[in-house]
mmCIF file of C-alpha atoms in Angstrom:
data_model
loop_
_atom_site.group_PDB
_atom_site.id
_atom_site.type_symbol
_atom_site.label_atom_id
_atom_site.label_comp_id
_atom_site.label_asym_id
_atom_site.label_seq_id
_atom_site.Cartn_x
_atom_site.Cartn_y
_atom_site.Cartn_z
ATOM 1 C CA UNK W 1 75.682 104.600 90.740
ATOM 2 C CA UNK W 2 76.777 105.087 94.556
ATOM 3 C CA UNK W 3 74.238 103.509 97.238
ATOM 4 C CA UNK W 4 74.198 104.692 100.670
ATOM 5 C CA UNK W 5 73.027 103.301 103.840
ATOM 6 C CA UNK W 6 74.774 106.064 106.177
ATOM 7 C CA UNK W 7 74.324 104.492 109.704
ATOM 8 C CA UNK W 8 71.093 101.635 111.193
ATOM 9 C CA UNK W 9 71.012 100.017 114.840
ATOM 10 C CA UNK W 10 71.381 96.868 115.180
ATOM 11 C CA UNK W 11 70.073 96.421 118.654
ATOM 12 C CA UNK W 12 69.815 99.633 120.748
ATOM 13 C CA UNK W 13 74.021 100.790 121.027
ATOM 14 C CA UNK W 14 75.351 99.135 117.504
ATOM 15 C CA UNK W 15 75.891 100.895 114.259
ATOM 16 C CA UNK W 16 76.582 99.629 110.946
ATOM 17 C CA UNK W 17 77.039 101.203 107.277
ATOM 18 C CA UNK W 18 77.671 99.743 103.835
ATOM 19 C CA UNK W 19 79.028 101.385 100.818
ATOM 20 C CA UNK W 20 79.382 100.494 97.273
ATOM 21 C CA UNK W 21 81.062 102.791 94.624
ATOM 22 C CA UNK W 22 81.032 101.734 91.580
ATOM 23 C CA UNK W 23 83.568 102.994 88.965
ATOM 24 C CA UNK W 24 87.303 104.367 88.748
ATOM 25 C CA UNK W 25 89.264 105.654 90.997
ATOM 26 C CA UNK W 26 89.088 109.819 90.424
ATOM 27 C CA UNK W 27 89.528 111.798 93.165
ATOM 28 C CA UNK W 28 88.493 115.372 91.779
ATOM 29 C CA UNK W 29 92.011 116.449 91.228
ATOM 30 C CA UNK W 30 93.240 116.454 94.520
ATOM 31 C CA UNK W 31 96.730 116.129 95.002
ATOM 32 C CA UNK W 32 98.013 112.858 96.236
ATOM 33 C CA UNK W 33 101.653 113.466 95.822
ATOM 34 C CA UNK W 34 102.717 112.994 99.590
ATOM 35 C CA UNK W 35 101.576 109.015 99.324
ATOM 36 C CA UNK W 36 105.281 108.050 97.996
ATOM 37 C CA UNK W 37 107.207 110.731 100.267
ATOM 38 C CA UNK W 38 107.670 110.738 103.440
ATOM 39 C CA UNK W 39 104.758 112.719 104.600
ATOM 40 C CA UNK W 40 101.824 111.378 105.836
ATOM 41 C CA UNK W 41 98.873 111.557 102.890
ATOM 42 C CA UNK W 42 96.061 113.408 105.039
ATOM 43 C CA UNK W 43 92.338 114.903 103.597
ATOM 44 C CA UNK W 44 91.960 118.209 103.339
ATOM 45 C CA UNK W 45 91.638 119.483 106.371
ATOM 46 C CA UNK W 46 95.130 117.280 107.824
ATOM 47 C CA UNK W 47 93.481 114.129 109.050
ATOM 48 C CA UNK W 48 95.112 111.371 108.372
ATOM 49 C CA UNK W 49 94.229 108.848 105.262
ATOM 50 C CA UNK W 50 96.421 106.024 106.095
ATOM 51 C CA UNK W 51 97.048 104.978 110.038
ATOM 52 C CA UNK W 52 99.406 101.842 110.200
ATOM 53 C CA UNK W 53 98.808 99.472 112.715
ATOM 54 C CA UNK W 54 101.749 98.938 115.521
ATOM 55 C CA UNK W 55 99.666 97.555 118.376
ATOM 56 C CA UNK W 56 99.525 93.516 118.201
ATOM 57 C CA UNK W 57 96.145 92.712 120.020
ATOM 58 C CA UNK W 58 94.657 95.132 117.253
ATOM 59 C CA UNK W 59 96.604 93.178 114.202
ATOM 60 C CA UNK W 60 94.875 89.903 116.161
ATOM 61 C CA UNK W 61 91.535 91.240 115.899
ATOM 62 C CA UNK W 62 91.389 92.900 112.854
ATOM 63 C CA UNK W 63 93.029 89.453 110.782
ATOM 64 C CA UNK W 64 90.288 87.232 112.659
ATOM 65 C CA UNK W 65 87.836 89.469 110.582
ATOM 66 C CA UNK W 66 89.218 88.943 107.486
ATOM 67 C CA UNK W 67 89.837 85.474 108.086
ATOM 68 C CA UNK W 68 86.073 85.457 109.080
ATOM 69 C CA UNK W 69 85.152 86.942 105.801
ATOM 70 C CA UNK W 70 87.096 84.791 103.778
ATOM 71 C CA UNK W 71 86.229 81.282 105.523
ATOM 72 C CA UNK W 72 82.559 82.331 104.764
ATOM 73 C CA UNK W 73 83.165 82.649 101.021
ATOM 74 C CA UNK W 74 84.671 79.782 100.886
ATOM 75 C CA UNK W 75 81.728 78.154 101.959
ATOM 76 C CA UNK W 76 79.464 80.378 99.666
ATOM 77 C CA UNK W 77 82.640 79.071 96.652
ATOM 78 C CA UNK W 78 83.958 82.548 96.035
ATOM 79 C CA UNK W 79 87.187 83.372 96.068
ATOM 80 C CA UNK W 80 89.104 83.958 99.527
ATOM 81 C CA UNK W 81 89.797 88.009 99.421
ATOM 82 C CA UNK W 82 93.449 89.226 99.410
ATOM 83 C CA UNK W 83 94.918 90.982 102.532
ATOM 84 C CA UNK W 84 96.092 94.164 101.879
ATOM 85 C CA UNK W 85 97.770 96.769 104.344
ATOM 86 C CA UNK W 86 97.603 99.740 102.226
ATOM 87 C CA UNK W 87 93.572 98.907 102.482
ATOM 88 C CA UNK W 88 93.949 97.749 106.179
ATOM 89 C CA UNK W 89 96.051 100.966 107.200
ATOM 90 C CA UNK W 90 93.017 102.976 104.909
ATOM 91 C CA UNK W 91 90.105 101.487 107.148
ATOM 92 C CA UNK W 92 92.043 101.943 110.668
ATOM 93 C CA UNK W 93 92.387 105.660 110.106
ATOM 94 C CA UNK W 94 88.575 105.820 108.894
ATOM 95 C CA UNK W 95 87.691 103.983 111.932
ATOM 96 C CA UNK W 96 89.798 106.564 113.966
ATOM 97 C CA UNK W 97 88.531 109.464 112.186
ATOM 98 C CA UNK W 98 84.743 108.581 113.530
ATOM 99 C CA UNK W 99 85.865 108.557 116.874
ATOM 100 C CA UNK W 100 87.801 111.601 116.497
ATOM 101 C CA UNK W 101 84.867 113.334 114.632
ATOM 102 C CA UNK W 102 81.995 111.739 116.461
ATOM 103 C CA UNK W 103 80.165 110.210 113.403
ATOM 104 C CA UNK W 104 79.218 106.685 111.911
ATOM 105 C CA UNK W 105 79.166 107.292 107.887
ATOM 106 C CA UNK W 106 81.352 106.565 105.404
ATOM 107 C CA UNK W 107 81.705 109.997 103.963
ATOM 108 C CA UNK W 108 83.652 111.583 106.164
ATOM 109 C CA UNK W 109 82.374 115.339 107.761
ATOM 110 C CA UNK W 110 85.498 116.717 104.686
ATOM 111 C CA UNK W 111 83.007 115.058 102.477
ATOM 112 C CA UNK W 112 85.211 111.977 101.284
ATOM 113 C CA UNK W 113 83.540 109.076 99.631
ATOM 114 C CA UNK W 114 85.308 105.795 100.409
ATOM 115 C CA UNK W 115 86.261 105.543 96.806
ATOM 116 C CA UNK W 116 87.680 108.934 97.081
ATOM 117 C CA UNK W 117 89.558 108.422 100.068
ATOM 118 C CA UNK W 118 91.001 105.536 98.542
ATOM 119 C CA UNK W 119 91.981 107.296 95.294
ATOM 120 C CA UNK W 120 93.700 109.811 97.163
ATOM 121 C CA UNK W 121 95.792 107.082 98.499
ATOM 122 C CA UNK W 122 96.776 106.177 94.845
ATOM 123 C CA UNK W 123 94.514 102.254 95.161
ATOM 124 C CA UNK W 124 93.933 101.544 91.686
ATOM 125 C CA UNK W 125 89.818 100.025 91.721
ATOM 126 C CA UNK W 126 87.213 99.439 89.404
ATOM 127 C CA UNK W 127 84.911 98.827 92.057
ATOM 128 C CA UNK W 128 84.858 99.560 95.706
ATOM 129 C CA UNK W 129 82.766 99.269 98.897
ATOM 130 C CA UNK W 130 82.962 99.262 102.476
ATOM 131 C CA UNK W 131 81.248 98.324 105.812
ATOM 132 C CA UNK W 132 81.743 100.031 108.702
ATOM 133 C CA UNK W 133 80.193 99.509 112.396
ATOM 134 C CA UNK W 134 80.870 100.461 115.986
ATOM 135 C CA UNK W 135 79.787 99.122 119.332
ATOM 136 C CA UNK W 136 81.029 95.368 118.606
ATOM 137 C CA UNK W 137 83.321 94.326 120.699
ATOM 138 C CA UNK W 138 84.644 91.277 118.918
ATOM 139 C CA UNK W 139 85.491 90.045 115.298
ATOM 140 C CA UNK W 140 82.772 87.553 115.259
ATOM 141 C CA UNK W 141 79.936 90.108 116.230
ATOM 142 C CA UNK W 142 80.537 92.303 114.072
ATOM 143 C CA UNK W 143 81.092 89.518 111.224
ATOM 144 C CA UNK W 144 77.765 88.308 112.417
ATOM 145 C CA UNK W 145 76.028 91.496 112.375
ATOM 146 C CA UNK W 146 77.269 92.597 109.189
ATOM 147 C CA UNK W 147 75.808 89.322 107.836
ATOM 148 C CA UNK W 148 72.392 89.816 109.313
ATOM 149 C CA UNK W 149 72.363 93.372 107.321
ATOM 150 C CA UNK W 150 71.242 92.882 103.273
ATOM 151 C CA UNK W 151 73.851 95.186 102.224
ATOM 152 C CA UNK W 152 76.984 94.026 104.474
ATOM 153 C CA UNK W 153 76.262 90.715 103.569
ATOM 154 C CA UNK W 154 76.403 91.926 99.611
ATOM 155 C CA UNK W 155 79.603 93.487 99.836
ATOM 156 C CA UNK W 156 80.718 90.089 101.566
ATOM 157 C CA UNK W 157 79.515 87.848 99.080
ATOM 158 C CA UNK W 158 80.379 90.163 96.228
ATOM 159 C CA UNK W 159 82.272 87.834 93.093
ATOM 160 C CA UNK W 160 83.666 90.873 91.742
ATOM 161 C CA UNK W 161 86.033 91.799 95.310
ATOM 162 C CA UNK W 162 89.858 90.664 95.058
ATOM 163 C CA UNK W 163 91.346 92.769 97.626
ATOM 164 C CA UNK W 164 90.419 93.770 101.179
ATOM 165 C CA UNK W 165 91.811 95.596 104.399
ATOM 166 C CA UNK W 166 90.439 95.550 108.069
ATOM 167 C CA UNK W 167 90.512 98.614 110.852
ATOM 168 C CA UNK W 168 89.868 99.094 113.860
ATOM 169 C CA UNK W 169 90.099 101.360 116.559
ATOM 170 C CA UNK W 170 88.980 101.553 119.978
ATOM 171 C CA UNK W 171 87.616 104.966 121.806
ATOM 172 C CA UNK W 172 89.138 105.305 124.904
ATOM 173 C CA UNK W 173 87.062 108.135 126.172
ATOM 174 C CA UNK W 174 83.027 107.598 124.578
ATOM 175 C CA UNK W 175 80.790 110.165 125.518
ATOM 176 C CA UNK W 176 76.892 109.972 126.376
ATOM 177 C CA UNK W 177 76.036 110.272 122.799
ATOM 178 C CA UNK W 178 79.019 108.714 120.949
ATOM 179 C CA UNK W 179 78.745 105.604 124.064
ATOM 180 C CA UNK W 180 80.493 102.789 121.533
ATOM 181 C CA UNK W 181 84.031 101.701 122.396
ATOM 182 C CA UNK W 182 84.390 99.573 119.182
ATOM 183 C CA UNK W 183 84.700 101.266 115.506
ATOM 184 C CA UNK W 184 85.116 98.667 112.671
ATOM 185 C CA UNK W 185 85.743 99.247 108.900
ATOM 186 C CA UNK W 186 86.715 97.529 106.129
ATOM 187 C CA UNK W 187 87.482 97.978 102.183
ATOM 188 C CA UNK W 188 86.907 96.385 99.709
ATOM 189 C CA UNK W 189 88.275 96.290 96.444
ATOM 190 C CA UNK W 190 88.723 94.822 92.671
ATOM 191 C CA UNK W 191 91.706 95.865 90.856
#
């Protein structure tokens, strides 16, 4: 069964979302043979599935958030979550694509799930989630608003997790009604 919570305010400006798909990784048939060539794997209408990260301050940021993540399980005595790229790269281009496309959801206006935009990618899962957000401008807000949110905080304190990936992506040109800078998301996964 696939819960949705497709965008709520946290204060006035800050949006946050939390996804969990359960079950395998089947993306309807849709060809994913570009992930091991050298052309980029993109939806169906050419956006981008994977964006790799080459700008330092945004590594920095989006590694405090795992490391956030992970120093909190630790306390609740789960299991610290594996950092991986392929997930990280994943998230940063979903966190691009809603400032590109103007939205806060994680199915994306081609109508991607987050477990199908992952399978298309060729992630092997047997369970997956995310949480997104925008309008927080640092790792630890958005760590501590997706902590004050019941079903952020269950995809962070999830047992069954192993694997995870942080994005982010900053707007340089918000608008009136899209006014956050900040767009946050991150995957998880158990393989």
């Amino acid at each position: 069964m696939r819960r949705f919570l497709t965008f709520g305010a946290i204060g006035a400006i800050a949006f946050l979302a939390a996804c969990d798909a359960n079950g395998g990784g089947d993306a309807g048939g849709i060809d994913a043979s570009a992930v091991f060539s050298d052309q980029p794997v993109v939806d169906g209408n050419g956006h981008p599935l994977l964006l790799p990260n080459t700008d330092p301050a945004v590594a920095q940021f989006e590694s405090e958030l795992l490391r956030l993540v992970n120093d909190y399980r630790m306390v609740m005595n789960l299991q610290p979550l594996t950092s991986s790229t392929r997930l990280g790269d994943a998230a940063r281009a979903h966190a691009r694509h809603m400032i590109e496309h103007r939205f806060v959801s994680h199915i994306s206006p081609e109508g991607l799930l987050p477990g199908e935009r992952l399978a298309l990618l060729h992630v092997d899962w047997t369970a997956a989630a995310e949480n997104i957000a925008s309008a927080f401008s640092t790792p630890q807000d958005v760590f501590d608003a997706w902590l004050k949110s019941p079903l952020h905080k269950a995809n962070i304190e999830s047992d069954r997790f192993t694997h995870a990936g942080v994005g982010y992506a900053l707007d340089p040109a918000p608008t009136a009604e899209f006014a956050a800078v900040h767009y946050w998301a991150m995957a998880f996964v158990q393989r």
